[in-house]
Amino acid sequence: MLAGWAIAVAMGFAASSLYAVPGAHAASDDKQLVKGVPQMAKFRQVSEVVRDKCMACHSRDYDLPFYAKVPGIKQMIEKDFRDGLRAMDLNVELVDAAKDAPVGEATITKMEWVVLNETMPPAKFTAVHWGSRLNAEDRKAVLEWVAGTRAAHYATDAAPSRANEPLQPLPASLPTDARKVALGERLFNDKRLSADNTLACSGCHAEDKAGTDNRRFAEGIRKQFGDINAPTTFNAVFNTRQFWNGRAADLQEQAGGPPLNPIEMGSKDWHEIIARLATDAGLTVEYAALYPGGWSAAGITDAIAEYEKTLITPNSRFDKWLKGDDKALTQAELDGYQRFKAYRCSSCHVGKAVGGQSFEYMDLKADYFKDRGNPLGSDAGMKDFTKKPEDLHRFKVPTLRNIELTSPYMHDGTVTTLDDAVRIMGTYLSGMPIPEGDRALIVSFLRTLTGEYKGKPLTGVAVAK
């Protein structure tokens, strides 16, 4: 059956798969690119390696041979392709998501991890495809491409010796309009955005609770509860999209959701909200100076988003280490970071925010939802937004910045300790059970990610374990 699987992969690796990645067919000039697909010089450096040794199991554009319908072989092939696509769909990551942007930070880090750890292609593939294993030249090409992409698009101000780490220091600030920030902060804390004047945005995203409410589910007006954990607003500006299911493209779109959600802030429409705000003469003058067209949903959400851009928590101890301070971390914390990388945590919890750059399956390696029980509507994840079956159980990877202050964890808010969170990630996402001693080291590293806000340590209650 192993040989049958391998032959099927080889024969099923049809032209549609070969040419799915622009430039993947060894092109050196634009004339050989696939018609209608943009040039991706940013990917060409490793195109042949990926074409020959990755795409067979990481692309939806494959064709199975006729004998793939044979019982046993069919199930094996389908499972391998399904698992490969759930781990990474290279057509999506290298083409669709990167048409007008660099290849994603999580994508390059996943590729880096499998090359460094020599886990791909898998043994059962290479056993009968002797030339499919990455050789030293292949590995060097991929790692150089990763380092170059990271340096060009994602590096911040780490020390030269640490500039190629998958995690990067947070910037101290982003460019903002100070007047809009001041207005946005007022609106973020204004209960008149809710239908009964009882709940502001800060009610579920409190500054003194690290941008959360430390509850399993947030409480809306009239004591209503949803079925998903409220993520932190701190460092949310670095997320690729907003909300657990990615339904908001940016902070402004996100800010427009809760005020009109019937179980959150419950306002009927923006006309109702504006009518309440417009009775405040001083606020109206402040608003009109910035948005002369008059009160509008666009203006309100723009100001709130501008304020949220300032919710950045730099200068954590880990940031100091990244910037070259060798004394910022203890040996145990450094060991924890190395294990964090070894157990593949940094493949998804990547970059400045240590997360927020990709959407991953909560049941990638084992059935989290069956083991947890008690199904929730929010378990659909990204599918609830995209309506695509393949997005079932996919969620935005949360930031791990200030993670010791933002319990409980997971989209369902069921996890109350960092130790348990690390255990669950190892079992269901990495597929590598993490022993208690290693979990303790990883937790010690996670606690170094707590940063500062307005020059002072971020406030909140640190989870005990």
Short mmCIF file of C-alpha atoms in Angstrom, two decimals, residues 25 52 115 117 129 141 147 161 168 170 176 179 200 205 210 216 241 294 322 327 334 346-347 354 378 450 458:
data_model
loop_
_atom_site.label_atom_id
_atom_site.label_comp_id
_atom_site.label_asym_id
_atom_site.label_seq_id
_atom_site.Cartn_x
_atom_site.Cartn_y
_atom_site.Cartn_z
CA HIS A 25 8.33 25.62 -13.51
CA ASP A 52 9.42 18.97 -6.75
CA VAL A 115 13.71 22.25 6.92
CA ASN A 117 14.06 19.63 11.67
CA HIS A 129 10.80 8.59 -3.91
CA ALA A 141 18.32 27.65 -0.49
CA ALA A 147 16.07 34.76 6.21
CA SER A 161 22.76 38.09 16.12
CA GLN A 168 10.68 40.04 16.70
CA LEU A 170 7.55 45.15 19.30
CA THR A 176 -1.00 58.10 14.69
CA ARG A 179 -6.25 64.25 18.21
CA ALA A 200 -18.52 50.62 26.70
CA HIS A 205 -11.43 45.12 26.99
CA ALA A 210 -4.51 43.68 29.81
CA ARG A 216 -14.72 32.85 29.84
CA ARG A 241 -7.36 40.22 10.49
CA GLY A 294 -20.74 65.32 10.72
CA LEU A 322 16.06 40.20 21.37
CA LYS A 327 21.00 39.46 31.14
CA LEU A 334 16.11 30.87 27.52
CA SER A 346 6.91 29.56 16.96
CA SER A 347 5.66 28.34 13.58
CA VAL A 354 3.87 36.37 18.74
CA SER A 378 -18.28 29.45 17.89
CA THR A 450 4.62 40.86 29.43
CA LEU A 458 1.07 46.47 31.92
#
